[in-house]
mmCIF file of N, CA, C and O in Angstrom:
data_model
loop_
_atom_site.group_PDB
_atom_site.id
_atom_site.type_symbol
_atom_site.label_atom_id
_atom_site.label_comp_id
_atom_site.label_asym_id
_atom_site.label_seq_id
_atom_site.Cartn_x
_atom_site.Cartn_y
_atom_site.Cartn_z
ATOM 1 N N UNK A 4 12.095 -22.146 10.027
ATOM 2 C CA UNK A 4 11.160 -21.969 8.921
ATOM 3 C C UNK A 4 11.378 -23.068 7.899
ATOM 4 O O UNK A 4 12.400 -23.743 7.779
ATOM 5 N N UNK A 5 10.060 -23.163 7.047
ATOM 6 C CA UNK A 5 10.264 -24.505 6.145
ATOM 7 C C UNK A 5 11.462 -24.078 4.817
ATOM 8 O O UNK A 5 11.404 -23.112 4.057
ATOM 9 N N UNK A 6 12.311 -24.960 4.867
ATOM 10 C CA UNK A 6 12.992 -24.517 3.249
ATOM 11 C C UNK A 6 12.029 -24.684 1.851
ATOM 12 O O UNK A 6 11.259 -25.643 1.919
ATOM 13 N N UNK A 7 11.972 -24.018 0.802
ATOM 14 C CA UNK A 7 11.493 -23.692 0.119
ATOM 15 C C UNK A 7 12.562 -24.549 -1.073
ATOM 16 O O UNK A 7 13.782 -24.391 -1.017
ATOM 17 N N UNK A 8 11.844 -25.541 -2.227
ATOM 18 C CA UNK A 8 13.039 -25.583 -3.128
ATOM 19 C C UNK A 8 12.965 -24.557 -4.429
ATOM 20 O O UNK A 8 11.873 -23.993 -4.497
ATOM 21 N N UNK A 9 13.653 -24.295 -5.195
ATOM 22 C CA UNK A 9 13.901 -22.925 -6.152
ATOM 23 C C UNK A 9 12.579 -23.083 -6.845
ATOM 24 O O UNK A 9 11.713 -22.271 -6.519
ATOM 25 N N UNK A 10 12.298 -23.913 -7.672
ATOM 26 C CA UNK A 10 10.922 -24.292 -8.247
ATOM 27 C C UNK A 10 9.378 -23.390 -7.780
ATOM 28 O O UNK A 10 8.545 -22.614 -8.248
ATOM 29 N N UNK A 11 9.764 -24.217 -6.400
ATOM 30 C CA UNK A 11 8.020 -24.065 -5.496
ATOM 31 C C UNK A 11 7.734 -22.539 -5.209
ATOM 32 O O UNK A 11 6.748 -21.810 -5.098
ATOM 33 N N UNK A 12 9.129 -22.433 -5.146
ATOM 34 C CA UNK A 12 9.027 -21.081 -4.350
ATOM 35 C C UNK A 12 9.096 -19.367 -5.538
ATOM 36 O O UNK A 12 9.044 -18.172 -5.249
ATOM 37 N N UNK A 13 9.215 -20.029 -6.709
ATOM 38 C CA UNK A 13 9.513 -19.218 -7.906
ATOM 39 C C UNK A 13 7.873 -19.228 -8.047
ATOM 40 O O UNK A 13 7.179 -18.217 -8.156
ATOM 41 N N UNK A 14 7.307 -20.860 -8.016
ATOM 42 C CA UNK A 14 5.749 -20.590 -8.747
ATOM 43 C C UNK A 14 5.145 -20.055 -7.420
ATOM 44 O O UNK A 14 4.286 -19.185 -7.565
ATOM 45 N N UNK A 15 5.355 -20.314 -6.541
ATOM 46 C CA UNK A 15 4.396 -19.136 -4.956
ATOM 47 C C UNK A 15 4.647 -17.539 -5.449
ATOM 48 O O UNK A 15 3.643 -16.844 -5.607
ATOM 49 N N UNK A 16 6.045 -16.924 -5.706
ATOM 50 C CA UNK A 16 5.920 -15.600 -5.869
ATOM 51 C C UNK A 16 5.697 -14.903 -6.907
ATOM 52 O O UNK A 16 5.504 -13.696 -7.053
ATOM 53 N N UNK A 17 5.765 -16.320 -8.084
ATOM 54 C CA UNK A 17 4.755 -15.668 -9.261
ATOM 55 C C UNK A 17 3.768 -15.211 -9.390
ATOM 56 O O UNK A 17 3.654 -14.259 -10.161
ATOM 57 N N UNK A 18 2.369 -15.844 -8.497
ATOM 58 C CA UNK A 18 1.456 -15.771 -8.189
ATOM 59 C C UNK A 18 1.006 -14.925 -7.510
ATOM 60 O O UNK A 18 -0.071 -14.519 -7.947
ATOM 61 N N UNK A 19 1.527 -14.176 -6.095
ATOM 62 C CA UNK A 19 1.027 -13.500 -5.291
ATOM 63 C C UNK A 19 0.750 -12.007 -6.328
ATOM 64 O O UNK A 19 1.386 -11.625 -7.311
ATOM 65 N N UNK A 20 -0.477 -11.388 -5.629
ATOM 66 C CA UNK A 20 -0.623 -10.261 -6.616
ATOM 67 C C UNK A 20 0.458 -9.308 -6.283
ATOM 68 O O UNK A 20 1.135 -8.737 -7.139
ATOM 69 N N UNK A 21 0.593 -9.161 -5.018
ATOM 70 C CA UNK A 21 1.283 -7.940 -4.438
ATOM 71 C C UNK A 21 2.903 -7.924 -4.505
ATOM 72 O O UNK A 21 3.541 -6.900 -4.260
ATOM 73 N N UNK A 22 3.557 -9.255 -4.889
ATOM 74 C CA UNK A 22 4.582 -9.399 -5.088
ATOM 75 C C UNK A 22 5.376 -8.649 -6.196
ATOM 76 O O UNK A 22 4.894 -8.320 -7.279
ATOM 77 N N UNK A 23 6.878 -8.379 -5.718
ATOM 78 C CA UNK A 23 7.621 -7.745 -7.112
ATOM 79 C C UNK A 23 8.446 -8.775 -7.396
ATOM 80 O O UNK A 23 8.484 -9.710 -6.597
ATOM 81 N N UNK A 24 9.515 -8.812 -8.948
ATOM 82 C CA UNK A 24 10.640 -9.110 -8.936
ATOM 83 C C UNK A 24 11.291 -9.079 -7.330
ATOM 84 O O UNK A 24 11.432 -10.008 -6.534
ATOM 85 N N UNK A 25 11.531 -8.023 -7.238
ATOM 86 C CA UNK A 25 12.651 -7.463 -6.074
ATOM 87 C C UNK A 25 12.574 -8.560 -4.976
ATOM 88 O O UNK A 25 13.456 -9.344 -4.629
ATOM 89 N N UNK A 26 11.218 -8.414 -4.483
ATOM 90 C CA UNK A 26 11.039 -8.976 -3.225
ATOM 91 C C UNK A 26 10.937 -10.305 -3.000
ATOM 92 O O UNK A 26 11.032 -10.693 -1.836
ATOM 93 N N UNK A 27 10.697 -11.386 -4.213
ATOM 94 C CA UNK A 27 11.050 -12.832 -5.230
ATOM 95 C C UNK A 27 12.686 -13.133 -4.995
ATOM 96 O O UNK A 27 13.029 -14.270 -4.671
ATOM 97 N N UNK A 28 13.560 -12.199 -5.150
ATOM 98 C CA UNK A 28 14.867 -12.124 -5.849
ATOM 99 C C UNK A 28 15.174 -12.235 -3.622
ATOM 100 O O UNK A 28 16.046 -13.013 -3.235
ATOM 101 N N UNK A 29 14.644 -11.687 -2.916
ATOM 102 C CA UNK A 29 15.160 -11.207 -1.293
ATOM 103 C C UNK A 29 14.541 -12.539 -1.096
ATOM 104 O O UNK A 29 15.000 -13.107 -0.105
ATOM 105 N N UNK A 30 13.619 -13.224 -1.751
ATOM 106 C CA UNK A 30 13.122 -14.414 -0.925
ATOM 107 C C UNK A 30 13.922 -15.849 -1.399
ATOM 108 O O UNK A 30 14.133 -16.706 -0.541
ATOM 109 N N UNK A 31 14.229 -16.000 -2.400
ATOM 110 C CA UNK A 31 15.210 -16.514 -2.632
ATOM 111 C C UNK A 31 16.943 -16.620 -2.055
ATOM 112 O O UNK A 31 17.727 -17.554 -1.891
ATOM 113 N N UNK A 32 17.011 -15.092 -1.866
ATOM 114 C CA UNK A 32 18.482 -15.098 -1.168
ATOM 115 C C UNK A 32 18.216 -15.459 0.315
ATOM 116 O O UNK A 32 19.207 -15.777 0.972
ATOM 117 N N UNK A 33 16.865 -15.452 1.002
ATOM 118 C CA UNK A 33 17.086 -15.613 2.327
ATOM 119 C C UNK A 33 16.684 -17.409 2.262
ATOM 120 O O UNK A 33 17.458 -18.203 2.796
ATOM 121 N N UNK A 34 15.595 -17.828 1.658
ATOM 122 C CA UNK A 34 16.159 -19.210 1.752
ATOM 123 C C UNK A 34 16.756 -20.284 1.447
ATOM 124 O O UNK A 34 16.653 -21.358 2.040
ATOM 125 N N UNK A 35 17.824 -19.895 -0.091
ATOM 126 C CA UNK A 35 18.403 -20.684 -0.404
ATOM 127 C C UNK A 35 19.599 -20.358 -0.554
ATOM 128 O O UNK A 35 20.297 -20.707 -1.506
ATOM 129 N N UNK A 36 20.144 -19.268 0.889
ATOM 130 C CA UNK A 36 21.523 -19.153 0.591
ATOM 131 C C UNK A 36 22.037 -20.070 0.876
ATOM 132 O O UNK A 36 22.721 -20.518 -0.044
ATOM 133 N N UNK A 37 22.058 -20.599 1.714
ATOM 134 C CA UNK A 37 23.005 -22.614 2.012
ATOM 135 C C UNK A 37 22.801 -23.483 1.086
ATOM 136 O O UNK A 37 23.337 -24.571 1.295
ATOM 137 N N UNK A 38 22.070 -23.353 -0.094
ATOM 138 C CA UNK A 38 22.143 -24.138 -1.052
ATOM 139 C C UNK A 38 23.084 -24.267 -1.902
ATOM 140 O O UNK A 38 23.520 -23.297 -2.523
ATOM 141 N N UNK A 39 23.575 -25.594 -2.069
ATOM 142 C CA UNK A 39 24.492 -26.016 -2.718
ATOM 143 C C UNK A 39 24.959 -25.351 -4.477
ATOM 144 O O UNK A 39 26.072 -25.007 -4.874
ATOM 145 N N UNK A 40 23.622 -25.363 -5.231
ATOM 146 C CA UNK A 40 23.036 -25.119 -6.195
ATOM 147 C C UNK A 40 22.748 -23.889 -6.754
ATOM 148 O O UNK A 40 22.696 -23.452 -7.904
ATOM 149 N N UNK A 41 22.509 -23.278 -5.233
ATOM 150 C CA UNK A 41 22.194 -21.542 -5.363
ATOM 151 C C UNK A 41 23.324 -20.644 -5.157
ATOM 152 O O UNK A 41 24.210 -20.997 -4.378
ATOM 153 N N UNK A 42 23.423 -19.187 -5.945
ATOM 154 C CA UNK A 42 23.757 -18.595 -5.516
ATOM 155 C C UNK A 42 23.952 -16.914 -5.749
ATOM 156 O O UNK A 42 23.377 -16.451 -6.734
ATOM 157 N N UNK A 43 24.507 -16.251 -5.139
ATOM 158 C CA UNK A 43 24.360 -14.570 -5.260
ATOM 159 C C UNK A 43 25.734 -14.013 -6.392
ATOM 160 O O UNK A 43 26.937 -14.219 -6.227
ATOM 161 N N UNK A 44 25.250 -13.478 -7.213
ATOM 162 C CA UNK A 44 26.237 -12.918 -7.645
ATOM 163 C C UNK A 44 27.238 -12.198 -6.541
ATOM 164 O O UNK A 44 27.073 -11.994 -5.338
ATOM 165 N N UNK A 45 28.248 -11.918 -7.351
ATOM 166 C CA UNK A 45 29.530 -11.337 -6.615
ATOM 167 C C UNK A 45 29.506 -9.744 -6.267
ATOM 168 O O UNK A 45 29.788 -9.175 -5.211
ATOM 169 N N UNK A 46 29.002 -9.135 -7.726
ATOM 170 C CA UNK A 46 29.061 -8.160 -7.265
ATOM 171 C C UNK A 46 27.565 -7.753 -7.188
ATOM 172 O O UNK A 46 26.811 -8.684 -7.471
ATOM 173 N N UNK A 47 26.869 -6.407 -6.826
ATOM 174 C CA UNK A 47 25.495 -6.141 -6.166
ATOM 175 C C UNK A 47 24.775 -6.099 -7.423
ATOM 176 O O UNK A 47 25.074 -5.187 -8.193
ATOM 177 N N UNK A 48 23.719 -7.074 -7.826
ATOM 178 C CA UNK A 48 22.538 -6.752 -9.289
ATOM 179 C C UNK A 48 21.664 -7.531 -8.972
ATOM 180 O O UNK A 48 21.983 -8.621 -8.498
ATOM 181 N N UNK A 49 20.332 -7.181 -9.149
ATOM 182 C CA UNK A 49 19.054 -7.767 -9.505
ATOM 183 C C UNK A 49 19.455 -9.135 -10.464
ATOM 184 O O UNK A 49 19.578 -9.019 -11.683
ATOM 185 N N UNK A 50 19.615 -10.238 -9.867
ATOM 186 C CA UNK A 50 19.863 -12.042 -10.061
ATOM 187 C C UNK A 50 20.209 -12.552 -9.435
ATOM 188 O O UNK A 50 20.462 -12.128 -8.307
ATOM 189 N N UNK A 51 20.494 -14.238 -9.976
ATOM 190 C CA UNK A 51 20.986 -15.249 -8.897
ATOM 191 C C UNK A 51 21.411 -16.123 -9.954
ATOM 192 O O UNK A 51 21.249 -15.928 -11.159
ATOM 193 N N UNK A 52 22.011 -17.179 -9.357
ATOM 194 C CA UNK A 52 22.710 -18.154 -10.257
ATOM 195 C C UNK A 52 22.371 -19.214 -9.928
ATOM 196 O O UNK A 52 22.416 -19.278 -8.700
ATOM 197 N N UNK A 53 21.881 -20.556 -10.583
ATOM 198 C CA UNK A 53 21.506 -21.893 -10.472
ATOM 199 C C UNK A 53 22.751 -22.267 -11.189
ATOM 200 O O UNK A 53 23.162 -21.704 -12.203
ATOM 201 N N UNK A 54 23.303 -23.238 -10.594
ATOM 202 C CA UNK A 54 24.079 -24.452 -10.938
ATOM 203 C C UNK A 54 23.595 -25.537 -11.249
ATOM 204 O O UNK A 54 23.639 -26.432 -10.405
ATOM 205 N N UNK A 55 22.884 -25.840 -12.763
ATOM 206 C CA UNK A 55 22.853 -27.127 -13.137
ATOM 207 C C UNK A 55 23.554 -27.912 -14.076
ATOM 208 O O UNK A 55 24.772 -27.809 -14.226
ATOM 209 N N UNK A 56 22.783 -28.760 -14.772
ATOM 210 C CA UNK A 56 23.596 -29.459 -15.867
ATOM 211 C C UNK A 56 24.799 -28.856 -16.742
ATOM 212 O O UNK A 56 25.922 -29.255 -17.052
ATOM 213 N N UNK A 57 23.809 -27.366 -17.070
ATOM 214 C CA UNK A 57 24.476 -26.413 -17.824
ATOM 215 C C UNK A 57 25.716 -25.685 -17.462
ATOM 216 O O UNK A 57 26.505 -24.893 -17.979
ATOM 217 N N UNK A 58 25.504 -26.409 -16.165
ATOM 218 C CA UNK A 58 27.277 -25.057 -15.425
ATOM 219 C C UNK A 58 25.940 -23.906 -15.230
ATOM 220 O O UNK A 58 24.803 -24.040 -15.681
ATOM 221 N N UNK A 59 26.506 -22.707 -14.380
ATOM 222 C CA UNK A 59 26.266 -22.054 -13.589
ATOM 223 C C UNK A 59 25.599 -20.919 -14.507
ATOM 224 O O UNK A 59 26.237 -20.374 -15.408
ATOM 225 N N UNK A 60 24.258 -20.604 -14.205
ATOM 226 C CA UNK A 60 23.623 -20.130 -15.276
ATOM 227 C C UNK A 60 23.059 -18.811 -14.612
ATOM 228 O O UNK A 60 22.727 -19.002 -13.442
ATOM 229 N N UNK A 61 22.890 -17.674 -15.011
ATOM 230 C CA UNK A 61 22.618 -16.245 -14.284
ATOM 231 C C UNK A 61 21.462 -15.778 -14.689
ATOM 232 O O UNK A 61 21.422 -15.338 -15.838
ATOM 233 N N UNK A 62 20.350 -15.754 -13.943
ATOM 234 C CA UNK A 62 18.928 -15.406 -14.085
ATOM 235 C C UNK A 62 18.858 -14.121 -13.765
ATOM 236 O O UNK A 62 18.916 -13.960 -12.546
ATOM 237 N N UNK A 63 18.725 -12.837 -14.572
ATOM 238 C CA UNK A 63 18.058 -11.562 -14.429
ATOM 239 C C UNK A 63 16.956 -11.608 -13.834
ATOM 240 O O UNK A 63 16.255 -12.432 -14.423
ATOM 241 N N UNK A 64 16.246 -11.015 -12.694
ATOM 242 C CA UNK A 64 15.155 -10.434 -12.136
ATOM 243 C C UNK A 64 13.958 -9.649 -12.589
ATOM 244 O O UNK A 64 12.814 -9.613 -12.136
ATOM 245 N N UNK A 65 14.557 -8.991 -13.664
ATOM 246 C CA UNK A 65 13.855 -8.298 -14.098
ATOM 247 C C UNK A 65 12.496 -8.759 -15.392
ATOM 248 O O UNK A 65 12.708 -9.165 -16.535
ATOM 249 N N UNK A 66 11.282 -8.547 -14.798
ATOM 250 C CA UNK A 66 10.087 -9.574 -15.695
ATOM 251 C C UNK A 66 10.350 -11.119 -15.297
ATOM 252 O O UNK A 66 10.173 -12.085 -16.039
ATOM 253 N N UNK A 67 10.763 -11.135 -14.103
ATOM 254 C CA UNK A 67 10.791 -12.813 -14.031
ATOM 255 C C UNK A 67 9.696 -13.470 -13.794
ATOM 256 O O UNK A 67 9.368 -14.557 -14.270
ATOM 257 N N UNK A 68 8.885 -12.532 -12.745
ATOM 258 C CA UNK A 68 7.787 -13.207 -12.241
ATOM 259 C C UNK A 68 6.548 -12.671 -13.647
ATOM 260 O O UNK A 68 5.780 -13.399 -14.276
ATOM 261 N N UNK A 69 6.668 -11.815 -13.717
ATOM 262 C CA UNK A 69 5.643 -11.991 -15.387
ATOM 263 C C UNK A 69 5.674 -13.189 -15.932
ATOM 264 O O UNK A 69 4.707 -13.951 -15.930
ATOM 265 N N UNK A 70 6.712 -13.425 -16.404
ATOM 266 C CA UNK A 70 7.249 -14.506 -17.226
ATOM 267 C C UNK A 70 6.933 -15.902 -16.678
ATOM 268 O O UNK A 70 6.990 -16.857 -17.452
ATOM 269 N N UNK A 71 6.654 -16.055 -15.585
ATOM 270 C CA UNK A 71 6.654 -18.007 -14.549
ATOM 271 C C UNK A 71 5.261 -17.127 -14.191
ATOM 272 O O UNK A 71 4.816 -17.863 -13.311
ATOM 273 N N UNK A 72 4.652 -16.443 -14.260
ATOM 274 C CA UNK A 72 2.702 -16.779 -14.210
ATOM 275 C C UNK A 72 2.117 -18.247 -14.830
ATOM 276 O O UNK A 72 1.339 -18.823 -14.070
ATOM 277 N N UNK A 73 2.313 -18.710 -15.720
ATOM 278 C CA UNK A 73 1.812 -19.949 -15.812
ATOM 279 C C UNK A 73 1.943 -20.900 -15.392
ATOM 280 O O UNK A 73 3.099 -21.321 -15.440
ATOM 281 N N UNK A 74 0.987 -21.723 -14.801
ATOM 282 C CA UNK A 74 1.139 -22.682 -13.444
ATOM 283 C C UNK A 74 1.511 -24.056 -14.589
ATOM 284 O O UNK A 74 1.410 -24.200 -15.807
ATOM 285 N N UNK A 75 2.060 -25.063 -13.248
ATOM 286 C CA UNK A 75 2.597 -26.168 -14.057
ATOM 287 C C UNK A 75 1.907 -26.778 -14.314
ATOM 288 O O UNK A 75 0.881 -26.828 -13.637
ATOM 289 N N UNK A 76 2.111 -27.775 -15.694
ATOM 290 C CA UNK A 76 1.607 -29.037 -15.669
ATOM 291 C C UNK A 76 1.265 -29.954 -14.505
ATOM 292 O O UNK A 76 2.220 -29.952 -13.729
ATOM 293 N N UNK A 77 0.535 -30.534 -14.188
ATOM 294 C CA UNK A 77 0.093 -31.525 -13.807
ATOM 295 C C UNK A 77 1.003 -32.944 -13.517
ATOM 296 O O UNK A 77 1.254 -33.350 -12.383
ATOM 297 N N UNK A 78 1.296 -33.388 -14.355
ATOM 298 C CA UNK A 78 2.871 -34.155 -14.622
ATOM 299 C C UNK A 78 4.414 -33.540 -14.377
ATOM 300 O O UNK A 78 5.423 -34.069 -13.912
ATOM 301 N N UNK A 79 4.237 -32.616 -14.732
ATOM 302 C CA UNK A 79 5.378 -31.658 -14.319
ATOM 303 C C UNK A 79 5.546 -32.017 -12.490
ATOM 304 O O UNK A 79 6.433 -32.645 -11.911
ATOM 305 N N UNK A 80 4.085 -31.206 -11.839
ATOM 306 C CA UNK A 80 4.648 -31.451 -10.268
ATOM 307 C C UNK A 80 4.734 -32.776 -9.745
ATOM 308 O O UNK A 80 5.371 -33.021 -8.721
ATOM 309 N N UNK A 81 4.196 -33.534 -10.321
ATOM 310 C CA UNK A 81 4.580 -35.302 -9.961
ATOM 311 C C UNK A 81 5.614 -35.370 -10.007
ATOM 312 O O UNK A 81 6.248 -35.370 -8.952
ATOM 313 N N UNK A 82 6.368 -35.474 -11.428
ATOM 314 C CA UNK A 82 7.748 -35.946 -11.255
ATOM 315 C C UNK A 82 8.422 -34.954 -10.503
ATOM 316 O O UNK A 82 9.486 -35.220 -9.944
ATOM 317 N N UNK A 83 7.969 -33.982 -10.448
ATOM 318 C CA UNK A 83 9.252 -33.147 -9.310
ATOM 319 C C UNK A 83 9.014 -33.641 -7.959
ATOM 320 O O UNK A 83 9.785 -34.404 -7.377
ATOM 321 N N UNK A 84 7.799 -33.134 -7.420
ATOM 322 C CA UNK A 84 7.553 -34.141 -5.922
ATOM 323 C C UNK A 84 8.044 -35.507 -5.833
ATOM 324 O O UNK A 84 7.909 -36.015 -4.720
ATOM 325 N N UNK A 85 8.584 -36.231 -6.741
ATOM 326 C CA UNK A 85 9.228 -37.398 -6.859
ATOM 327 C C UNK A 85 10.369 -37.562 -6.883
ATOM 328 O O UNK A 85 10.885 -38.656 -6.657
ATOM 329 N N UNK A 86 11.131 -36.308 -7.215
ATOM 330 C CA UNK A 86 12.520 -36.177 -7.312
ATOM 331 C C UNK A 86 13.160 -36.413 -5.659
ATOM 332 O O UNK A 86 12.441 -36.199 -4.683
ATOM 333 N N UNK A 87 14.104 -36.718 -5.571
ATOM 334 C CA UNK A 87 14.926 -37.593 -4.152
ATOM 335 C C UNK A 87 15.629 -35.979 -3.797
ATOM 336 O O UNK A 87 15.858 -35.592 -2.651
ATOM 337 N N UNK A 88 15.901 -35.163 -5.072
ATOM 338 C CA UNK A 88 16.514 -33.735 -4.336
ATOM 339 C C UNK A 88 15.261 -32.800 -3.570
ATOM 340 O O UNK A 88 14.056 -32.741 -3.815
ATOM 341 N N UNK A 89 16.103 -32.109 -2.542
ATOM 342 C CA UNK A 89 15.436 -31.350 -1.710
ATOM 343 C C UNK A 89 15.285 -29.908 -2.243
ATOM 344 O O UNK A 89 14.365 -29.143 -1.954
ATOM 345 N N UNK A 90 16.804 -29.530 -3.444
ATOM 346 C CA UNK A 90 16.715 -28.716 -3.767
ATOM 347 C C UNK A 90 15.041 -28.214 -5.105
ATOM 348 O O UNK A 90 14.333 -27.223 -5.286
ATOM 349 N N UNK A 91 15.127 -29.267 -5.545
ATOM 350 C CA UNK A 91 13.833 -29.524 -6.567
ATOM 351 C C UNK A 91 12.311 -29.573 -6.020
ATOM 352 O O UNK A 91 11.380 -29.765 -6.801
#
């Protein structure tokens, strides 16, 4: 199956009507568990953790996809489709 990077795949399950948090949060753990960048908390909760600039940062589930309904800029997906990471 195609890998998905955290971005693309946050604004795809924002969008779908039928989608939950929950099932956003299962699609993420199934394709970016080998990611370098990604990862599952330790113990069992609704999030995930991105490793960026900031050091390792813990995203709650809950209202996420409410919240990333607004589609990107225009410029925004250029420079990301431009970015050399796979994870982006």
């Amino acid at each position: 199956s195609k890998l998905y990077g955290v971005l693309r795949l946050i604004d795809k399950e924002s969008n779908i009507n039928n989608g939950t948090d929950l099932t956003m949060l299962q699609k993420l753990n199934t394709f970016l568990k080998s990611n370098e960048y990604y990862e599952v908390p330790h113990k069992k909760e609704d999030a995930f953790i991105i490793a960026h600039y900031a050091g390792k940062v813990k995203y709650q589930i809950t209202g996420f996809r409410e919240k990333n309904k607004d589609l990107m800029r225009l410029e925004v997906i250029a420079v990301l489709k431009s970015s050399k990471s796979a994870f982006m």
